[in-house]
CSV table of C-alpha atoms in Angstrom, one decimal:
chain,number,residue,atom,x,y,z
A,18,UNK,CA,96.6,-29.7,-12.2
A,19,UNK,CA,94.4,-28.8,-9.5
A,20,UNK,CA,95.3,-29.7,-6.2
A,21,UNK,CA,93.2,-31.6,-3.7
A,22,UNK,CA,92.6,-28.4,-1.5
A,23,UNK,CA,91.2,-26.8,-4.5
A,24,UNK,CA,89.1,-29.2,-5.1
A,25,UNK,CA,87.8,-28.5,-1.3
A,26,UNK,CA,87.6,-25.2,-1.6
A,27,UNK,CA,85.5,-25.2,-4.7
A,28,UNK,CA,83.3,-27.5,-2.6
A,29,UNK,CA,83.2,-31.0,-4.0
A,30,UNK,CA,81.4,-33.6,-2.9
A,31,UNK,CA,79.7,-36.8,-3.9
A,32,UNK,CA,76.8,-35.6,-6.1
A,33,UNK,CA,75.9,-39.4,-6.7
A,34,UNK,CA,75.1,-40.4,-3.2
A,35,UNK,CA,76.1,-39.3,0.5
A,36,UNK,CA,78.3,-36.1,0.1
A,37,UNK,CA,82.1,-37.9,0.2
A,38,UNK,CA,84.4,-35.3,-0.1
A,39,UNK,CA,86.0,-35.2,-3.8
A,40,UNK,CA,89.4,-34.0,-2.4
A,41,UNK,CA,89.7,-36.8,0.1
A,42,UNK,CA,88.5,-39.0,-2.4
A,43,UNK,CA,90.9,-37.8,-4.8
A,44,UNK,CA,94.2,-38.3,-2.3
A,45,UNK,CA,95.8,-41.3,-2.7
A,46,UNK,CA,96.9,-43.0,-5.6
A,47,UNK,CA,94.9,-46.1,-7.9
A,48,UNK,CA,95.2,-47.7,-10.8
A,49,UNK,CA,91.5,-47.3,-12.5
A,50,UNK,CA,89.2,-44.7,-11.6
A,51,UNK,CA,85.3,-45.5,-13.0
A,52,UNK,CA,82.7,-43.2,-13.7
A,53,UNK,CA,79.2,-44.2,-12.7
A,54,UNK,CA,76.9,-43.1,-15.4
A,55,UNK,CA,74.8,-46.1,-14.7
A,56,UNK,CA,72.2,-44.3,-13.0
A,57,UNK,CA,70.0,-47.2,-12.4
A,58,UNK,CA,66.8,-45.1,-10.3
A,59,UNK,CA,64.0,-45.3,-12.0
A,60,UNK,CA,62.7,-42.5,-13.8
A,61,UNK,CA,65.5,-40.8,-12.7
A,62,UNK,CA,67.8,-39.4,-16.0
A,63,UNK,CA,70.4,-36.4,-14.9
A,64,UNK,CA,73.7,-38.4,-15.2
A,65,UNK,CA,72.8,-38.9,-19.0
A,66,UNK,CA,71.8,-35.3,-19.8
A,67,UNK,CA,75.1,-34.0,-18.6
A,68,UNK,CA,77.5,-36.4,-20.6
A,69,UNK,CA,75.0,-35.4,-23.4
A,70,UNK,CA,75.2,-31.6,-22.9
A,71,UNK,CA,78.4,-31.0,-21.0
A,72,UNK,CA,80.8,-34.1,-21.8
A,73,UNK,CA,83.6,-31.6,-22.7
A,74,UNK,CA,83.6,-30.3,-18.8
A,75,UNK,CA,83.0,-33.8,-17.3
A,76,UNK,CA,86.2,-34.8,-19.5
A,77,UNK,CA,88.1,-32.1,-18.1
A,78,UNK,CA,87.1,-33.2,-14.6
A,79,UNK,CA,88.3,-36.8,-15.7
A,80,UNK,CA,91.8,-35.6,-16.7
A,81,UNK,CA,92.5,-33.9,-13.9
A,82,UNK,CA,91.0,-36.6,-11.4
A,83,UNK,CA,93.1,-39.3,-13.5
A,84,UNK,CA,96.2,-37.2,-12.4
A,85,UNK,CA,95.2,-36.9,-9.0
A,86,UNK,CA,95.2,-40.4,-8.3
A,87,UNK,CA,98.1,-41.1,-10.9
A,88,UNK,CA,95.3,-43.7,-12.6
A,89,UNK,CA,96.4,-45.8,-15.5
A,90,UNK,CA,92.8,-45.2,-17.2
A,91,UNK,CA,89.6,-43.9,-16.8
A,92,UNK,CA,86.2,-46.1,-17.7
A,93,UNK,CA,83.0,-44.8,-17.7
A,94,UNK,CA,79.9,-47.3,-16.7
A,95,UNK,CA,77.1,-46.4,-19.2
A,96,UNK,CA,73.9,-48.4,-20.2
A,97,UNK,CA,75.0,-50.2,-23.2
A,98,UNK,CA,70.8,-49.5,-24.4
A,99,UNK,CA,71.7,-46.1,-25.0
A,100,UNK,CA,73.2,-46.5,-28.0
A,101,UNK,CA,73.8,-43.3,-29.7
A,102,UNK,CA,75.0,-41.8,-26.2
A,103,UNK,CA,77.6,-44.5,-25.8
A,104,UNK,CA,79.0,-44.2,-29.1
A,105,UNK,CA,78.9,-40.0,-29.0
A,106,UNK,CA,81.0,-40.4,-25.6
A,107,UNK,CA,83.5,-43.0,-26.6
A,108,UNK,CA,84.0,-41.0,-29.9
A,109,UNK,CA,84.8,-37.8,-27.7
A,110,UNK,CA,86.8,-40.1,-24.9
A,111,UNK,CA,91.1,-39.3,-25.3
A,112,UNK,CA,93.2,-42.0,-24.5
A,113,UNK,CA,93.4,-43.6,-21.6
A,114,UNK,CA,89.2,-43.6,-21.2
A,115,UNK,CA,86.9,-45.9,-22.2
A,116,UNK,CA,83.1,-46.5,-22.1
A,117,UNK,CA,82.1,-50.0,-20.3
A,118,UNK,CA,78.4,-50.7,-21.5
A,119,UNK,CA,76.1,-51.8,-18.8
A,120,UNK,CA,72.9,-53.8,-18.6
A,121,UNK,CA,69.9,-52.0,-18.3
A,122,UNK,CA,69.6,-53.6,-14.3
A,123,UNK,CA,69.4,-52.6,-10.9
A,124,UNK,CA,71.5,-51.7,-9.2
A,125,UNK,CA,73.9,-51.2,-11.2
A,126,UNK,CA,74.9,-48.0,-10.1
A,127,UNK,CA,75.9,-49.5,-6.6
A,128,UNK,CA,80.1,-49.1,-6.7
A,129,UNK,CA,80.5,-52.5,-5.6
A,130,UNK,CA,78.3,-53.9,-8.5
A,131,UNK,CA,80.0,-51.3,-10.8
A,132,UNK,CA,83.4,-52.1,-10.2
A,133,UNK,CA,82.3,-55.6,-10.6
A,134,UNK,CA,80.6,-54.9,-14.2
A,135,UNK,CA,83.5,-52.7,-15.1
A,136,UNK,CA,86.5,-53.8,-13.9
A,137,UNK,CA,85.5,-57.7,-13.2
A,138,UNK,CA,86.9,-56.7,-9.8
A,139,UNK,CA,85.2,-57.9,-6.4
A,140,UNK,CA,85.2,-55.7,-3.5
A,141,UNK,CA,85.9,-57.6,0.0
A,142,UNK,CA,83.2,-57.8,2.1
A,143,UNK,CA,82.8,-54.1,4.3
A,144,UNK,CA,85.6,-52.9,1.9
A,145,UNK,CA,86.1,-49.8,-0.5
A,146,UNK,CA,87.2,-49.6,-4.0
A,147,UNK,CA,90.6,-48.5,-3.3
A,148,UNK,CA,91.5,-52.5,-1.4
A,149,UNK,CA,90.8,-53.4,-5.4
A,150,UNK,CA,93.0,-50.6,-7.4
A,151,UNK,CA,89.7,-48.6,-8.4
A,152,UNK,CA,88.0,-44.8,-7.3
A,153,UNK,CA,84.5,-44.3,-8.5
A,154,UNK,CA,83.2,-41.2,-9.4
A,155,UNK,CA,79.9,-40.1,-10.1
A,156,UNK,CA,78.9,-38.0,-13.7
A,157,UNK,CA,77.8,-34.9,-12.1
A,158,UNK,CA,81.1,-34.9,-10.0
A,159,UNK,CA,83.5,-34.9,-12.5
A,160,UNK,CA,81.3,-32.0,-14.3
A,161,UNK,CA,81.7,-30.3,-10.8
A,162,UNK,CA,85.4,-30.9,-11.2
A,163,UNK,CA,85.9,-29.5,-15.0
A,164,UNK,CA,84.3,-26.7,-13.7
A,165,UNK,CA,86.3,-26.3,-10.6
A,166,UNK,CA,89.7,-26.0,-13.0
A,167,UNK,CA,88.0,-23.1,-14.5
A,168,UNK,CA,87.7,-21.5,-10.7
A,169,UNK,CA,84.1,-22.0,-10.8
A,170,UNK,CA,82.8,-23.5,-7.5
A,171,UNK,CA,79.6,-25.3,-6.7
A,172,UNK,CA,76.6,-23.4,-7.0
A,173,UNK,CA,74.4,-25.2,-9.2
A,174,UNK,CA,72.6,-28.8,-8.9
A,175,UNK,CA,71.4,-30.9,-11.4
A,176,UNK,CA,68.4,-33.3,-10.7
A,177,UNK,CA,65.3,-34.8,-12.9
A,178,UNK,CA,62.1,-34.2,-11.5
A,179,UNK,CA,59.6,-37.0,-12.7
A,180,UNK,CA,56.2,-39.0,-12.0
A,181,UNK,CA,52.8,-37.0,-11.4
A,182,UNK,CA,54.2,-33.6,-13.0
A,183,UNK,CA,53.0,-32.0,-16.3
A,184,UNK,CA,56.4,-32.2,-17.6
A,185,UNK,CA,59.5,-34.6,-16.4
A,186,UNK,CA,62.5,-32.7,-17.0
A,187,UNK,CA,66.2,-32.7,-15.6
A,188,UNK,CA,67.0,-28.9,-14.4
A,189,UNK,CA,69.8,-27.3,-13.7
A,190,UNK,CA,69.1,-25.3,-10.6
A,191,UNK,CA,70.5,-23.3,-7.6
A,192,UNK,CA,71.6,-25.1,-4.5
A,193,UNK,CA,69.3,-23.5,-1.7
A,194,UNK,CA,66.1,-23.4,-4.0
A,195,UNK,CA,63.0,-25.1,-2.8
A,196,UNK,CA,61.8,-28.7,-4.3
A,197,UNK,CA,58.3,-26.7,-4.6
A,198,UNK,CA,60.1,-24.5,-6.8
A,199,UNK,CA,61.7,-27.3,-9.2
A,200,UNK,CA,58.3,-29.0,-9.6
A,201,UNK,CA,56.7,-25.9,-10.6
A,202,UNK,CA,59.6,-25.4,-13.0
A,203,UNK,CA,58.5,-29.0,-14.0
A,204,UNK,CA,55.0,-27.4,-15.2
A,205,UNK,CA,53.5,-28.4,-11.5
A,206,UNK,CA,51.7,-31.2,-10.5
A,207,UNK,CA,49.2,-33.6,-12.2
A,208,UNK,CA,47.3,-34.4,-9.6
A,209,UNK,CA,46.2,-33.0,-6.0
A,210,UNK,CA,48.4,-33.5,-2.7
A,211,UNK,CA,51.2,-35.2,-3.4
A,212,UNK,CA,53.2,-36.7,-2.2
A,213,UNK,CA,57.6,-36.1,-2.5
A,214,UNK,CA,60.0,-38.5,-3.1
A,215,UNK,CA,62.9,-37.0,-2.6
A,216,UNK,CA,65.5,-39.6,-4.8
A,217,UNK,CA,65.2,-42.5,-6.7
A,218,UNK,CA,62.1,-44.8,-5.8
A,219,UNK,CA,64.4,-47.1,-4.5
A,220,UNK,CA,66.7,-45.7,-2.0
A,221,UNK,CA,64.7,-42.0,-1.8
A,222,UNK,CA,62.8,-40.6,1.3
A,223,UNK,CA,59.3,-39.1,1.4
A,224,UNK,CA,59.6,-35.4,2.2
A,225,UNK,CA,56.6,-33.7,4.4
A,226,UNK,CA,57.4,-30.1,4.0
A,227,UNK,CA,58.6,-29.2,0.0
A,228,UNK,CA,57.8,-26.0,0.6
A,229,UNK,CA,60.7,-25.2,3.3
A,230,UNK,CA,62.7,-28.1,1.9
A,231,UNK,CA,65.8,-27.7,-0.6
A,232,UNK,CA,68.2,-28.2,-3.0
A,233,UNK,CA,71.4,-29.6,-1.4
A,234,UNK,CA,74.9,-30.8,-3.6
A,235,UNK,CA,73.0,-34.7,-3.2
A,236,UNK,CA,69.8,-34.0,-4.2
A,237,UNK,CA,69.5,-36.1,-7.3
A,238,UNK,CA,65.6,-35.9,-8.2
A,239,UNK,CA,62.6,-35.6,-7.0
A,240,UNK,CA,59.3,-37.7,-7.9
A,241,UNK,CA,55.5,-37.0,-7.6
A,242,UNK,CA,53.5,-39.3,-6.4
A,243,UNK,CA,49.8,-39.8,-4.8
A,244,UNK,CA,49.3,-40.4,-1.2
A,245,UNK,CA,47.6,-43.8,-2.0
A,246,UNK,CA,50.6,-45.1,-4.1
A,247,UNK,CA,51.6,-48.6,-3.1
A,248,UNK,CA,55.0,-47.4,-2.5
A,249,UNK,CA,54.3,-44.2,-0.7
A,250,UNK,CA,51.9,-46.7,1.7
A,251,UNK,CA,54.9,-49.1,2.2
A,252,UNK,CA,57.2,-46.2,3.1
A,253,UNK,CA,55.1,-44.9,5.6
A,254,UNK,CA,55.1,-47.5,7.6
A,255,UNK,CA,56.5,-47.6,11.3
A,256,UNK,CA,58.8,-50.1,12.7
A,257,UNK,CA,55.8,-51.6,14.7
A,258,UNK,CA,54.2,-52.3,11.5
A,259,UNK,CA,57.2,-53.5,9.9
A,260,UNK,CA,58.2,-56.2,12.2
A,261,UNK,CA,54.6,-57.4,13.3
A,262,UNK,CA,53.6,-58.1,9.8
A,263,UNK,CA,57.5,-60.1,9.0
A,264,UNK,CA,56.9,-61.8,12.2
A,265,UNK,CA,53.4,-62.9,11.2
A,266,UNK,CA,53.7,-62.7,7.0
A,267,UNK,CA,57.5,-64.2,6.2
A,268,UNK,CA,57.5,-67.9,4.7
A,269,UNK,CA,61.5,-68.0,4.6
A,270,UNK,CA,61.2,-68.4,1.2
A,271,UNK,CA,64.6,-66.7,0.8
A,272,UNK,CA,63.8,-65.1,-2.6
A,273,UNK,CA,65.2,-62.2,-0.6
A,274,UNK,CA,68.5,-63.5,-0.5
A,275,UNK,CA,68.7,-65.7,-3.3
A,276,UNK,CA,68.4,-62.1,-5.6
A,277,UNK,CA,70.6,-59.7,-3.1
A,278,UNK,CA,72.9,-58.0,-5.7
A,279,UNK,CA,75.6,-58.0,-2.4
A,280,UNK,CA,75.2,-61.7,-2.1
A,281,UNK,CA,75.5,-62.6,-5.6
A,282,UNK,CA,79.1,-61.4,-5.1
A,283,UNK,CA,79.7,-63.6,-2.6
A,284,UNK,CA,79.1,-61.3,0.6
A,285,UNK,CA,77.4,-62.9,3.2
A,286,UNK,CA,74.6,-61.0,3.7
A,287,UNK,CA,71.0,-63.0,3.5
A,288,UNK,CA,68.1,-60.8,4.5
A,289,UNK,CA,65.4,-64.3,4.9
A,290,UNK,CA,68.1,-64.9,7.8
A,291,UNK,CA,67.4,-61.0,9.4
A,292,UNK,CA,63.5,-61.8,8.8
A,293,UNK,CA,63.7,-65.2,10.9
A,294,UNK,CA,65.7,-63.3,13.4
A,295,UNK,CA,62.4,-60.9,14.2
A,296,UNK,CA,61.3,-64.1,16.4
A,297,UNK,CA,64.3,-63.7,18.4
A,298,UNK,CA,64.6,-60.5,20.1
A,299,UNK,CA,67.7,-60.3,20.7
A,300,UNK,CA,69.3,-62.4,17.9
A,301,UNK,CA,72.3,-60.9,16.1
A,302,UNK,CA,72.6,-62.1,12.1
A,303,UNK,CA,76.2,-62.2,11.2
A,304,UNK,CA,76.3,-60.1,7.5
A,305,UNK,CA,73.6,-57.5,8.2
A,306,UNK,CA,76.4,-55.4,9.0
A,307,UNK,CA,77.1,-55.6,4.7
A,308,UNK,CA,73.8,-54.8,3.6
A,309,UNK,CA,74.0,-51.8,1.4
A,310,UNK,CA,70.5,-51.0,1.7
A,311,UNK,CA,69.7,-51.1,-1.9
A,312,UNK,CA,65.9,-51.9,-1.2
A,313,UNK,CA,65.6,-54.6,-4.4
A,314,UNK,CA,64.6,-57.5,-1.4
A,315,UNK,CA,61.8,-54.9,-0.1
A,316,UNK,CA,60.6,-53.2,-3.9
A,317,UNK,CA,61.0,-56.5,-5.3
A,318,UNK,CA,62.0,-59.5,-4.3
A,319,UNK,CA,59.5,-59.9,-1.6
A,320,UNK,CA,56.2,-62.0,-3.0
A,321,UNK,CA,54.7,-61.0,0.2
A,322,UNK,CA,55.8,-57.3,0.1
A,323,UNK,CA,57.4,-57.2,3.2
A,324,UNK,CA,60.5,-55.2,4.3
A,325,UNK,CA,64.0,-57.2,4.5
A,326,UNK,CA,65.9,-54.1,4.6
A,327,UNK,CA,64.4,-52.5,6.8
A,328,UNK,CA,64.8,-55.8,9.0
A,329,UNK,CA,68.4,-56.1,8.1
A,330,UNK,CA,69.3,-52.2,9.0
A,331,UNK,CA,67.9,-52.5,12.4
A,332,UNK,CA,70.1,-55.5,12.5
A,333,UNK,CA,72.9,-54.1,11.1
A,334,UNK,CA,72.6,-51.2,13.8
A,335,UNK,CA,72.3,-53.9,17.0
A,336,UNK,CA,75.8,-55.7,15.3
A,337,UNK,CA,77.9,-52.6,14.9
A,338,UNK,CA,76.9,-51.2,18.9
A,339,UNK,CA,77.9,-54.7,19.8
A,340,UNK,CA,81.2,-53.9,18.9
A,341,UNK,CA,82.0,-57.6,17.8
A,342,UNK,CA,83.8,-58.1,14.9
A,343,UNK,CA,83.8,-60.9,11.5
A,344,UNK,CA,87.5,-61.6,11.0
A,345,UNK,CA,86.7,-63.3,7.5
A,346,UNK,CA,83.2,-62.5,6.4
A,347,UNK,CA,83.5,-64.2,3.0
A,348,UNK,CA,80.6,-66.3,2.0
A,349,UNK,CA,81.6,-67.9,-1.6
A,350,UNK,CA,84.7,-65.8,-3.6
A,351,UNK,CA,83.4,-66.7,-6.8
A,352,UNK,CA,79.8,-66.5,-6.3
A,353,UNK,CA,79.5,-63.3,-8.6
A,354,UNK,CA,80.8,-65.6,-11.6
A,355,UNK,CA,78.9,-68.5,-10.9
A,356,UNK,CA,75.0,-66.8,-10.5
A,357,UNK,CA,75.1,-62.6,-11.0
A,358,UNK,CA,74.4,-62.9,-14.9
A,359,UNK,CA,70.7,-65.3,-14.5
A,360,UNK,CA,69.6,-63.1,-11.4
A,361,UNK,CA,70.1,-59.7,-12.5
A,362,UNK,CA,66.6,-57.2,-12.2
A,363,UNK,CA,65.7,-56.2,-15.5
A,364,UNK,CA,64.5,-52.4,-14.9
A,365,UNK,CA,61.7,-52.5,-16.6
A,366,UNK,CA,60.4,-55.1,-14.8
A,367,UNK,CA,61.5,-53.1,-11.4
A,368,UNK,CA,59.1,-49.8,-12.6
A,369,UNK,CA,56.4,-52.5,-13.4
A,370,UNK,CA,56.7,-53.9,-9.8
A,371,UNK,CA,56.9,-50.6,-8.3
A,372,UNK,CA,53.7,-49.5,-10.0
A,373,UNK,CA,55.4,-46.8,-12.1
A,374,UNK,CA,54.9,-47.8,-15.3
A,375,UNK,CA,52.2,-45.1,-15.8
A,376,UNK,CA,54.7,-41.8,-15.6
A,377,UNK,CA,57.1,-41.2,-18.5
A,378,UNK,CA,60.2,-42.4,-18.1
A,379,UNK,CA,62.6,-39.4,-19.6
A,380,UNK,CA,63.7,-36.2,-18.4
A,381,UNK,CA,65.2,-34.1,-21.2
A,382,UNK,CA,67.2,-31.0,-20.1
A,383,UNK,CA,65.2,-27.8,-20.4
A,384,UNK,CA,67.8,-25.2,-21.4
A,385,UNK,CA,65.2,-22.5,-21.1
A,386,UNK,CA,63.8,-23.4,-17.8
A,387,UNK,CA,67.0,-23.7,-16.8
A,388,UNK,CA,68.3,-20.3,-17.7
A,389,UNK,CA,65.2,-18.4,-16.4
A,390,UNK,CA,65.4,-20.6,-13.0
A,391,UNK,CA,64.8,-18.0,-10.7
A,392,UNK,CA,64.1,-17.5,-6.9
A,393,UNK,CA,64.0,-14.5,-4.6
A,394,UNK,CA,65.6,-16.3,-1.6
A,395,UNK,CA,67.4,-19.7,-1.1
A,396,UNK,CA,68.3,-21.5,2.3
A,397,UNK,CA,71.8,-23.5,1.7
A,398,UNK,CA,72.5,-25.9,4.9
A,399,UNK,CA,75.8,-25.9,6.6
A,400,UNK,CA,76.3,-30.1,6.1
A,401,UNK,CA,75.7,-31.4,2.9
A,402,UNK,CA,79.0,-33.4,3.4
A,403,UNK,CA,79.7,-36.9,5.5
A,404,UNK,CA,81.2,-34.8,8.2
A,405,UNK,CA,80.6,-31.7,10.8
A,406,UNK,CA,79.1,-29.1,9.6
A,407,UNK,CA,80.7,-26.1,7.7
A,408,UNK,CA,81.7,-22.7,9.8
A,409,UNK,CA,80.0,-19.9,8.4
A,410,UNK,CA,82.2,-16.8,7.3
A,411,UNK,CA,79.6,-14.1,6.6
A,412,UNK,CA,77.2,-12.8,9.3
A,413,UNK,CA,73.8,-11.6,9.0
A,414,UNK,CA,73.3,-8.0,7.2
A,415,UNK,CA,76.4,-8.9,4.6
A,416,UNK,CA,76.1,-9.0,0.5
A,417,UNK,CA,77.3,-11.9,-1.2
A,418,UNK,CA,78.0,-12.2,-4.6
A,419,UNK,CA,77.3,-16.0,-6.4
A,420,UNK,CA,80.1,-18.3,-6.2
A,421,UNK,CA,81.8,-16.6,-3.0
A,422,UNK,CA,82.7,-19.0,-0.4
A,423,UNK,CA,80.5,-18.4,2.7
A,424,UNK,CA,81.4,-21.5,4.6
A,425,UNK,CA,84.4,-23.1,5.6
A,426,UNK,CA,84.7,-27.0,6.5
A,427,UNK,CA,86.0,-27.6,10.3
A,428,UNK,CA,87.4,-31.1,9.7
A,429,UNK,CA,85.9,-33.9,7.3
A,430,UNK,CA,83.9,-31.7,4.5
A,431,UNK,CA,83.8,-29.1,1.5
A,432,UNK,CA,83.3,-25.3,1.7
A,433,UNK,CA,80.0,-24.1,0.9
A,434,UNK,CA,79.1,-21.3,-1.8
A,435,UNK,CA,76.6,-18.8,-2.4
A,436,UNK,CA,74.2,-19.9,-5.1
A,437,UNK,CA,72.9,-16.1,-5.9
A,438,UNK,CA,73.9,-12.6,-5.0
A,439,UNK,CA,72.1,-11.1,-2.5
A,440,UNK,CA,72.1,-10.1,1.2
A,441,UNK,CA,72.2,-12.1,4.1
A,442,UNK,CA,69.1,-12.2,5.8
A,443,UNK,CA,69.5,-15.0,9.0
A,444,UNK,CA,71.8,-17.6,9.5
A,445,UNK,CA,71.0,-20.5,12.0
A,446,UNK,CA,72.8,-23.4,13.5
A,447,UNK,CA,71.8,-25.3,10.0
A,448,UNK,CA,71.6,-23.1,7.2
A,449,UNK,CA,72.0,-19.5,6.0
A,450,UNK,CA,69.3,-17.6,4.2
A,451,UNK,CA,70.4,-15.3,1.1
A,452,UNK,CA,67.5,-12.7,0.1
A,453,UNK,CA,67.8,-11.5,-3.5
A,454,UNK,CA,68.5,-7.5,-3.6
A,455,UNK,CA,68.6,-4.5,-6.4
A,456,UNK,CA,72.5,-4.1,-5.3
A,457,UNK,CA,74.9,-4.3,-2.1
A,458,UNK,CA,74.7,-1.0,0.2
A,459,UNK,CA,77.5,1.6,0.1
């Protein structure tokens, strides 16, 4: 079994969301751990490629993550409208794992509303899994894993890259490599100047500069769209604009709240309360500080299109530098039972809303584009962990070969690998640049 500072060294991290690290993660003992395959972003379809491609590896990853945390069983969350994946997986799975089929909604790739779908299990307000006997784990982790028992260390990421491109793909590609150099991969861009969404449509950011910009261990996908888009408009607005037209715009009609996947488990978080509170300036909204930013009140929910969570973020932000505390921030315990099944969002309702119902909504995984993936350079950043950044351990001039570790964590983190062999050509404060060469110098 590998051992959590292994797991470290081969550089694992959350490849699902913010960059946890696996080994931490990993740590301490529970009784289920569950696999989020749910992968509820639109257009977005990496998770599902690599269960369909590399399930042997991810299975690996699973045993050995099972022993880690001395789990009782292992069940993987997967869209119950993907048929013939769900039955290839659970006629692989041994013992112990299981396949729980989801509904095709959002989000149900939030843990909290996983482990709720899964397990039946309701995570306390503010809480983590662990406070109701569960670890989640994304797909492309536990792949990460498998391949960690066969000494290999992260190098590689996989991601979809979708919308306004000739051809939406998922690629497997090296960490370092610019998002201009996936979407040309993806056969380029349909139409002129577009713009990047780095992510899923839903909790993604716009990216001004995909030339210089890459490939971390959380980049997930990337998405095409025009600079007119509805969405791309929305998320370019400031604060300023965001607050003056809520303050102006809201009715309270509280569809915001009545469909926030957080309150339909019973938290106490209701965005039309945030909204009211813009006509107070200094008013603080008790449950802001449980909003998991998911974005369905703002991409959704919202009949006037406004921006909830963005209102209950800047919230959230003035509670938790108030320092005051919610001793018992339950709103309704059984709340989830009672109203999540009639207020689910269907997804393809969520892509109409989000005007995306015009791009193609698959991403095969190109085996040949993946293979020939090259690039003469990459730039790998120091952090792509929650935590400081990582120490460098090679200066400027030295030749690296791929896979040697070139970074070191300094407290909460993973070590950091080169993606390809080459020479290393600068190395700043938040990233090292490897330059491809013929071979290393005598």
């Amino acid at each position: 079994m590998i051992i959590p500072q292994q797991i470290s060294d081969a550089g694992l991290v959350g490849a699902g969301g913010a960059g946890f690290p696996t080994h931490v993660k990993l740590s301490n003992p529970s009784e289920i751990l569950v696999v989020n395959a749910a992968e509820c972003e639109p257009l977005l379809h990496k998770d599902k490629e690599i269960l369909r491609h590399f399930l042997p590896d991810v299975i690996l990853g699973l045993e050995n993550a099972k022993k880690c945390i001395q789990a009782e069983k292992v069940v993987i969350g997967l869209k119950e409208k993907y048929a013939d994946l769900v039955a290839y997986v659970q006629g692989q799975l041994p013992p112990g794992m299981d396949v729980a089929p989801l509904k095709d909604v959002y989000p149900s790739g939030d843990e909290f509303i996983l482990v709720y779908e899964t397990l039946g299990r309701v995570i306390p307000p503010g809480g983590l899994p662990s406070q109701v006997g569960a670890v989640v784990m994304n797909v492309e982790t536990a792949y990460n894993l498998g391949q960690a028992m066969r000494n290999i260390p992260v190098t590689e990421k996989f991601l979809t890259v979708a919308g306004a491109v000739e051809h939406p793909v998922t690629l497997r590609v090296p960490i370092g490599c610019t998002l201009a150099q996936c979407v040309a991969a993806a056969g380029g861009a349909n139409i002129e100047n577009p713009v990047y969404l780095v992510g899923g449509p839903m909790m993604g950011y716009l990216e001004d500069s995909p030339q210089s910009a890459c490939v971390t261990k959380t980049t997930g996908g990337i998405i095409l769209l025009p600079q007119n888009h509805p969405l791309v408009v929305k998320m370019q607005r400031s604060w300023q604009e965001i607050s003056r037209i809520a303050r102006s715009a809201c009715d309270q009609c509280s569809f915001c709240t009545e469909l926030c996947p957080r309150n339909l488990l019973g938290h106490p978080i209701e965005p039309h309360k945030a909204m009211r509170s813009l006509l107070f300036a200094d008013a603080l909204v008790p449950g802001t500080q449980f909003c998991s930013g998911c974005n369905l009140c703002s991409r959704y929910s919202c009949p006037e299109g406004l921006d909830p969570r963005n209102v209950c973020q800047a919230n959230r932000r003035k509670w938790q530098e108030s320092g005051e505390k919610w001793e018992n921030p339950w709103f309704r315990k059984n709340r989830a039972s009672l109203m999540m099944r009639n207020r689910q969002t269907p997804i393809p309702k969520l892509i109409q809303r989000l005007g995306l119902a015009s791009y193609e909504n698959h991403g095969p995984l190109d085996w040949e584009k993946s293979d020939s993936f090259s690039v003469p350079a990459v730039e790998i950043a120091w952090k792509q962990h929650i935590g400081a950044p990582c120490r460098p351990l090679i200066k400027e001039g030295d030749w690296v070969e791929r896979g040697m570790k070139i970074g070191e964590p300094t407290g909460l983190g993973a070590a950091i690998h080169a993606s390809i062999s080459g020479r290393v050509a600068k190395i700043t404060e938040n990233c090292v640049r490897i330059e491809k060469d013929n071979q290393p110098k005598e």
